[in-house]
Coordinates of C-alpha atoms in Angstrom, one line a residue:
Chain A
M11 CA 98.6 67.2 104.8
T12 CA 97.7 65.0 101.8
D13 CA 95.1 67.5 100.6
L14 CA 98.0 70.2 100.9
S15 CA 100.1 68.1 98.7
A16 CA 97.2 67.2 96.4
A17 CA 96.4 70.9 96.1
L18 CA 99.9 72.2 95.4
E19 CA 101.7 69.7 93.7
P20 CA 99.9 69.9 90.3
H21 CA 101.1 73.4 90.1
I22 CA 104.7 72.8 90.8
P23 CA 105.9 72.2 87.1
A24 CA 104.1 75.5 86.0
L25 CA 105.6 77.4 88.9
R26 CA 109.1 76.0 87.9
R27 CA 108.6 77.0 84.3
Y28 CA 107.3 80.5 85.2
A29 CA 110.4 81.0 87.7
W30 CA 112.7 79.6 85.1
A31 CA 111.4 81.9 82.4
L32 CA 112.0 84.9 84.9
V33 CA 115.4 84.1 86.2
R34 CA 116.9 81.7 83.6
N35 CA 118.7 79.5 85.8
Q36 CA 117.5 76.1 87.2
E37 CA 118.9 76.5 90.6
A38 CA 117.7 79.9 91.1
A39 CA 114.3 79.2 89.7
D40 CA 113.9 76.1 92.1
D41 CA 115.1 78.3 95.0
L42 CA 112.3 80.6 94.1
V43 CA 109.8 77.8 93.9
Q44 CA 110.9 76.4 97.1
D45 CA 110.4 79.8 98.7
C46 CA 107.0 80.1 97.1
L47 CA 106.0 76.7 98.3
E48 CA 107.1 77.3 101.9
R49 CA 105.3 80.6 102.0
A50 CA 102.2 78.9 100.4
I51 CA 102.3 76.0 102.9
G52 CA 102.5 78.5 105.8
R53 CA 99.6 80.6 104.6
W54 CA 97.4 77.9 103.3
H55 CA 94.9 78.4 106.2
L56 CA 94.7 82.1 105.2
R57 CA 94.0 81.8 101.4
R58 CA 90.8 82.7 100.0
R59 CA 88.7 79.5 99.6
D60 CA 87.0 80.7 96.6
A61 CA 90.2 81.9 94.8
S62 CA 92.3 80.0 92.4
T63 CA 95.2 78.2 94.0
R64 CA 97.3 78.5 90.8
A65 CA 96.7 82.2 90.6
W66 CA 97.4 82.6 94.2
L67 CA 100.7 80.6 93.9
M68 CA 101.9 82.4 90.8
T69 CA 101.3 85.7 92.8
I70 CA 103.3 84.5 95.6
L71 CA 105.9 83.5 93.4
R72 CA 106.1 86.8 91.4
N73 CA 106.1 88.7 94.5
L74 CA 109.0 86.9 95.9
F75 CA 110.7 87.5 92.6
L76 CA 110.1 91.2 92.7
N77 CA 111.1 91.3 96.2
D78 CA 114.4 89.7 95.3
I79 CA 115.0 92.1 92.5
R80 CA 114.3 94.9 94.8
R81 CA 116.6 93.6 97.5
R82 CA 119.5 93.0 94.9
T83 CA 119.0 96.6 93.6
R84 CA 119.1 98.0 97.0
Q85 CA 122.4 96.2 97.7
G86 CA 123.6 97.6 94.4
R87 CA 124.2 94.2 93.1
H88 CA 123.8 93.0 89.5
V89 CA 120.5 91.5 88.7
E90 CA 121.7 88.1 87.2
L91 CA 120.0 86.6 84.2
A92 CA 122.6 84.1 84.2
E93 CA 122.5 81.4 81.5
A94 CA 120.1 83.5 79.9
H95 CA 121.1 82.6 76.4
G96 CA 123.6 79.9 76.7
H97 CA 121.0 77.5 77.3
E98 CA 119.8 77.0 73.9
G99 CA 122.5 75.1 72.2
Q100 CA 124.1 75.8 69.0
D101 CA 122.1 73.3 66.7
A102 CA 119.3 75.9 65.9
N103 CA 118.8 74.3 62.5
G104 CA 115.1 75.1 62.2
E105 CA 113.4 78.3 62.2
R106 CA 111.5 77.1 65.1
R107 CA 114.4 77.1 67.3
L108 CA 115.5 80.3 66.1
M109 CA 112.3 81.8 66.7
A110 CA 112.1 80.3 70.2
R111 CA 115.3 82.0 71.0
D112 CA 114.3 85.3 69.7
A113 CA 111.1 85.1 71.3
L114 CA 112.9 84.2 74.6
A115 CA 115.4 87.2 74.0
A116 CA 112.8 89.6 73.2
L117 CA 110.8 88.6 76.3
D118 CA 113.9 89.6 78.3
S119 CA 113.7 93.1 76.8
L120 CA 110.3 93.7 78.2
G121 CA 109.5 95.1 81.5
E122 CA 108.6 92.4 84.2
D123 CA 105.0 93.3 84.1
Q124 CA 104.8 92.6 80.2
R125 CA 107.1 89.7 80.6
S126 CA 104.9 88.1 83.5
L127 CA 101.8 88.8 81.7
L128 CA 102.9 86.9 78.6
L129 CA 104.2 84.2 80.4
L130 CA 101.2 83.7 82.7
V131 CA 98.6 84.1 80.1
G132 CA 100.3 82.7 76.9
V133 CA 102.5 79.9 78.5
E134 CA 100.8 79.0 82.0
D135 CA 97.3 79.4 80.4
L136 CA 95.9 81.6 83.3
S137 CA 92.5 82.8 82.7
Y138 CA 92.4 86.6 82.1
A139 CA 90.5 86.5 85.5
E140 CA 93.2 84.8 87.1
A141 CA 95.9 87.1 85.5
A142 CA 93.8 90.1 86.9
A143 CA 94.1 88.6 90.3
V144 CA 97.7 88.2 90.0
F145 CA 98.3 91.7 88.9
G146 CA 95.5 93.2 91.2
V147 CA 93.9 95.0 88.3
P148 CA 90.5 94.6 86.5
E149 CA 90.3 92.1 83.8
G150 CA 89.7 94.8 81.2
T151 CA 93.1 96.2 82.1
I152 CA 94.6 92.8 81.6
M153 CA 93.2 92.8 78.0
S154 CA 94.8 96.2 77.0
R155 CA 98.1 95.4 78.8
L156 CA 98.1 92.0 76.9
S157 CA 97.5 93.8 73.7
R158 CA 100.3 96.3 74.4
A159 CA 102.9 93.6 75.7
R160 CA 102.2 91.5 72.5
A161 CA 102.6 94.5 70.3
Q162 CA 105.9 95.2 72.1
L163 CA 107.2 91.7 71.8
R164 CA 106.3 91.7 68.0
R165 CA 108.3 95.1 67.4
L166 CA 111.3 93.6 69.2
V167 CA 111.4 90.5 67.2
E168 CA 110.5 92.0 64.0
G169 CA 113.0 94.7 64.6
G170 CA 115.7 92.1 65.3
E171 CA 118.2 91.2 62.6
R172 CA 116.6 87.7 62.0
V173 CA 113.9 87.3 59.6
M174 CA 111.8 84.7 61.1
L175 CA 108.0 85.6 60.7
R176 CA 108.0 85.0 57.0
R177 CA 107.6 81.2 57.4
V178 CA 105.2 81.2 60.2
K179 CA 101.9 80.5 58.7
Chain B
M22 CA 80.6 92.9 62.6
S23 CA 80.3 89.3 63.8
E24 CA 77.2 87.1 63.8
D25 CA 75.9 88.2 67.2
G26 CA 76.2 91.7 66.2
R27 CA 79.1 92.7 68.5
P28 CA 82.0 94.4 66.6
I29 CA 85.4 92.7 66.8
G30 CA 87.5 94.3 69.4
E31 CA 90.8 94.1 70.6
D32 CA 89.8 91.9 73.4
D33 CA 88.6 89.4 70.7
I34 CA 91.9 89.6 69.0
E35 CA 93.9 88.8 72.1
A36 CA 91.4 86.0 73.1
Y37 CA 91.6 84.8 69.5
V38 CA 95.4 84.4 69.9
D39 CA 94.9 82.5 73.1
G40 CA 92.4 80.4 71.6
R41 CA 89.7 81.3 74.3
L42 CA 86.9 82.4 72.0
S43 CA 83.6 80.5 71.4
V44 CA 83.5 78.5 68.1
A45 CA 81.2 81.2 66.7
R46 CA 83.1 84.1 67.9
R47 CA 86.3 82.7 66.6
D48 CA 84.8 82.1 63.3
A49 CA 83.6 85.7 63.2
V50 CA 87.3 86.9 64.0
G51 CA 88.6 84.7 61.4
A52 CA 86.3 86.1 58.8
T53 CA 87.4 89.7 59.7
L54 CA 91.0 88.6 59.6
A55 CA 90.5 87.3 56.1
N56 CA 89.6 90.7 54.9
A57 CA 92.2 92.5 56.7
P58 CA 95.7 91.3 55.6
A59 CA 97.6 93.7 58.1
L60 CA 95.5 92.5 61.2
Q61 CA 96.1 88.8 59.9
A62 CA 99.8 89.5 59.7
R63 CA 99.8 90.9 63.3
V64 CA 97.7 87.9 64.7
D65 CA 100.0 85.3 62.8
A66 CA 103.0 86.9 64.4
D67 CA 101.5 86.9 67.8
L68 CA 100.4 83.3 67.4
A69 CA 103.9 82.4 66.3
L70 CA 105.5 84.1 69.2
R71 CA 103.1 82.5 71.7
H72 CA 103.7 79.2 70.2
A73 CA 107.5 79.6 70.3
L74 CA 107.5 80.7 74.0
R75 CA 105.4 77.6 74.9
E76 CA 107.5 75.2 72.9
R77 CA 110.7 76.6 74.3
L78 CA 109.5 76.5 78.0
A79 CA 107.6 73.4 77.8
P80 CA 110.7 71.0 78.7
I81 CA 111.2 72.9 81.9
A82 CA 107.9 71.8 83.2
E83 CA 108.5 68.2 82.3
Q84 CA 111.8 68.0 84.2
P85 CA 111.5 65.5 87.3
L86 CA 110.6 67.2 90.4
P87 CA 113.7 67.5 92.7
S88 CA 112.8 66.2 96.3
R89 CA 113.3 69.6 97.9
L90 CA 110.3 70.8 95.8
R91 CA 108.1 68.0 97.1
V92 CA 105.4 69.3 99.4
A93 CA 105.9 66.4 101.8
T94 CA 109.5 67.2 102.1
L95 CA 108.7 70.9 102.8
I96 CA 106.1 70.0 105.2
G97 CA 108.5 67.6 107.0
R98 CA 111.2 70.3 107.2
R99 CA 108.8 72.8 108.6
R100 CA 107.7 70.4 111.3
A101 CA 111.3 69.8 112.3
R102 CA 111.7 73.6 112.8
L103 CA 108.4 73.7 114.7
R104 CA 109.7 71.1 117.1
R105 CA 113.0 72.9 117.4
S106 CA 111.2 76.3 118.0
L107 CA 108.9 74.6 120.6
S108 CA 111.8 73.3 122.6
A109 CA 113.2 76.8 122.6
V110 CA 109.8 78.3 123.5
A111 CA 109.7 75.8 126.5
A112 CA 113.1 77.0 127.4
S113 CA 112.4 80.7 127.1
V114 CA 109.1 80.4 128.9
L115 CA 111.3 79.0 131.9
L116 CA 113.6 82.0 131.5
L117 CA 110.6 84.3 131.4
A118 CA 109.2 82.9 134.4
I119 CA 112.5 83.5 136.3
G120 CA 113.0 86.9 134.8
V121 CA 110.2 88.9 133.5
G122 CA 107.3 86.8 134.6
A123 CA 107.8 87.8 138.3
G124 CA 107.9 91.5 137.2
W125 CA 104.6 91.3 135.4
E126 CA 102.9 89.7 138.2
A127 CA 104.0 92.3 140.6
R128 CA 102.5 94.9 138.6
G129 CA 99.0 93.9 139.2
W130 CA 96.0 94.4 137.0
N131 CA 95.5 98.1 137.4
A132 CA 98.6 99.0 135.6
P133 CA 98.7 96.8 132.6
V134 CA 101.7 98.1 130.8
R135 CA 101.3 98.3 127.0
Q136 CA 104.2 97.0 125.1
A137 CA 104.6 96.8 121.4
G138 CA 103.8 93.5 119.7
Q139 CA 102.9 90.2 121.2
A140 CA 103.0 91.3 124.9
S141 CA 100.1 93.8 124.0
T142 CA 98.1 91.1 122.3
A143 CA 98.6 89.1 125.5
V144 CA 97.5 92.2 127.6
D145 CA 94.5 92.7 125.3
A146 CA 93.7 89.0 125.6
I147 CA 93.9 88.7 129.3
E148 CA 91.9 92.0 129.7
A149 CA 89.1 90.5 127.4
H150 CA 89.6 87.1 129.3
R151 CA 89.0 88.9 132.7
V152 CA 85.8 90.8 131.5
F153 CA 84.0 87.8 130.2
V154 CA 85.2 84.7 131.8
V155 CA 83.4 85.7 135.0
E156 CA 80.1 86.3 133.1
K157 CA 77.5 83.8 134.3
A158 CA 74.6 84.9 132.2
H159 CA 76.1 85.7 129.0
P160 CA 79.8 84.5 128.7
V161 CA 79.5 84.3 124.8
E162 CA 77.4 86.1 122.2
V163 CA 77.0 83.2 120.1
A164 CA 76.9 79.7 121.4
A165 CA 78.8 76.7 120.3
A166 CA 75.5 75.0 119.2
Q167 CA 75.8 77.6 116.3
E168 CA 79.5 77.1 115.7
A169 CA 79.3 77.5 111.9
H170 CA 77.5 80.8 112.0
L171 CA 79.9 82.0 114.9
V172 CA 83.2 81.2 113.0
Q173 CA 81.6 82.6 109.8
W174 CA 80.5 85.7 111.4
L175 CA 83.7 86.4 113.4
S176 CA 85.9 85.6 110.2
R177 CA 83.8 88.2 108.3
R178 CA 84.4 90.8 111.1
V179 CA 87.9 90.2 111.7
G180 CA 88.6 90.0 108.0
H181 CA 90.3 86.6 108.0
T182 CA 89.1 83.0 107.8
L183 CA 89.2 81.9 111.4
K184 CA 89.3 78.4 112.8
V185 CA 88.2 77.0 116.2
P186 CA 90.7 74.5 117.6
D187 CA 89.1 71.3 119.0
L188 CA 90.6 71.2 122.6
S189 CA 88.3 68.1 123.7
A190 CA 91.5 66.0 123.9
Q191 CA 92.7 68.4 126.6
G192 CA 89.4 68.5 128.3
Y193 CA 88.0 71.7 127.0
E194 CA 84.7 72.2 125.1
L195 CA 83.9 75.2 123.2
M196 CA 81.1 77.3 124.8
G197 CA 81.0 79.9 121.9
G198 CA 82.5 83.2 121.2
R199 CA 82.1 86.9 120.7
L200 CA 83.1 90.0 119.0
I201 CA 85.5 92.3 120.9
P202 CA 86.3 96.0 119.9
E203 CA 90.1 96.0 120.0
A204 CA 91.7 99.6 119.3
G205 CA 89.0 100.3 116.8
E206 CA 89.3 97.0 115.2
A207 CA 87.2 93.8 115.5
A208 CA 88.8 91.0 117.5
A209 CA 87.4 87.7 118.2
Q210 CA 87.2 85.6 121.5
F211 CA 86.4 81.9 121.6
M212 CA 85.7 80.6 125.1
F213 CA 86.1 77.0 126.2
Q214 CA 85.3 75.4 129.4
D215 CA 86.7 72.3 131.1
G216 CA 84.6 69.9 133.2
A217 CA 85.4 71.6 136.4
G218 CA 84.1 75.0 135.0
G219 CA 87.7 76.2 134.3
R220 CA 87.6 78.7 131.4
L221 CA 90.0 79.2 128.5
T222 CA 89.9 81.9 125.9
L223 CA 91.4 82.2 122.5
F224 CA 91.7 85.6 121.3
V225 CA 92.4 86.3 117.6
K226 CA 92.9 89.7 116.0
A227 CA 94.1 90.8 112.6
G228 CA 97.5 92.1 112.1
K229 CA 101.0 90.6 112.8
A230 CA 101.8 91.8 116.2
G231 CA 105.6 91.9 115.7
P232 CA 108.7 90.1 114.8
A233 CA 108.7 87.9 117.9
R234 CA 106.9 84.6 117.5
F235 CA 106.0 84.0 121.2
A236 CA 105.3 85.9 124.3
F237 CA 104.3 84.5 127.6
L238 CA 102.7 86.7 130.0
Q239 CA 101.3 86.1 133.5
S240 CA 99.3 88.7 135.4
N241 CA 97.1 88.2 138.4
G242 CA 96.7 84.6 138.2
Y243 CA 96.2 84.6 134.5
A244 CA 98.5 83.4 132.2
A245 CA 98.6 84.2 128.4
F246 CA 100.5 82.6 125.6
S247 CA 100.5 84.6 122.3
W248 CA 101.9 84.1 118.8
N249 CA 101.1 85.2 115.3
D250 CA 101.2 84.1 111.9
D251 CA 101.3 86.1 108.7
A252 CA 98.1 87.7 109.1
L253 CA 96.7 87.0 112.5
S254 CA 97.8 87.5 116.2
F255 CA 96.6 84.8 118.8
A256 CA 96.7 84.8 122.4
L257 CA 95.5 81.9 124.6
V258 CA 94.5 82.8 128.2
A259 CA 93.4 80.8 131.3
A260 CA 94.1 80.7 134.9
V261 CA 96.4 77.7 134.7
E262 CA 100.0 77.0 135.3
R263 CA 102.4 77.6 132.6
P264 CA 103.2 74.0 131.5
V265 CA 99.4 73.2 131.2
L266 CA 99.0 76.4 129.0
L267 CA 101.8 75.6 127.0
T268 CA 100.4 72.2 126.2
L269 CA 97.0 73.8 125.3
A270 CA 98.7 76.6 123.1
E271 CA 100.5 73.8 121.3
A272 CA 97.4 71.9 120.6
T273 CA 95.8 75.1 119.5
Y274 CA 98.3 76.4 117.1
R275 CA 98.9 72.8 115.7
Q276 CA 95.1 72.8 114.7
L277 CA 94.9 76.3 113.4
D278 CA 98.0 75.5 111.2
P279 CA 97.6 71.8 110.4
S280 CA 100.6 71.8 108.3
G281 CA 102.6 72.5 111.5
T282 CA 104.2 75.3 109.7
M283 CA 103.2 78.4 111.6
L284 CA 106.7 78.9 113.3
T285 CA 108.7 79.6 110.2
H286 CA 109.5 82.8 108.4

């Protein structure tokens, strides 16, 4: 029991962050994380011992998110991205904040695959091998997808009305 | 070209952005970028976006954990559900005994009716039990003395990590186990024996047997209690009374699922 706690708990902050970045609503994100943890606890004895626990958890969370989207789509309901942009506050006086908002907004315009990849590699620091495990593709594919996802994000941000990359160096 | 002779590729650029290159390789990429302003601008933009996302999202991970996301809380809640399920099972076993159980008993062994789901796991398990439990010379293929090997072997064949419950508190010691062909798939049978020579088998096969969690089946003096988790179907078989088997089954799945959580979902 304690080893289960010890194995899972260090990853929960990262799961919450990834979930929040996907759904942009703390309650909904925590619902997703809770589902993920319940699933993980129930399947703990089934996991591959040699595999990364973090990648395993992220995979569960992502699959739950995708299932949820599919279910909502089937039900003909709007896929909520509630609080997507309201969270940021209006005091964006530095370009950093502006950039952060633009980066997040641009991220929303990407497909889920690209969004998850950029989040898992760029924010959650999954290794390329772990990311390959999450997406079920070879590592080489991850590299080329990463390259495409970053190009897409760059285009979105650079194409936006805000000039923000000028000061970046 | 870098120092080690490999040309700088797209992969190096991404790994550079993620800060995952060796120092030598990173310097090599840096040197390349210094002579390629367009590439440098692209990398700068990628670095800035990556940094911006990290910075924006960092506070989310720093928020205190609500109690509903604590592992101990989640395990506690699942245990409570487990206990409720067990009571429900005990009740339904009684009902089955009155209703279906007698019907099954009346069928006898020569006409085991195949049903979808766990009843079929139970039928398969009872069949396997009947065949091997009477075996004097070779009740098991691999004996308990080689338990680690046994578990490893059967796990590999069944395709999932298997565990053997310790039922010594209930008076049963592991004798060993064997591989059983089961509709073209590999299934595992672990055999236990009590001090009086009474034998108990645990049958495990890959595949979730159906939506129902539990099934109890009694046939020709054998009782089987079957259940499944997300990936495996289990059945415990012995020639004992229902309450005895229920106790054994409880001990078994508690151990196979130490978090006590198998009964949810």
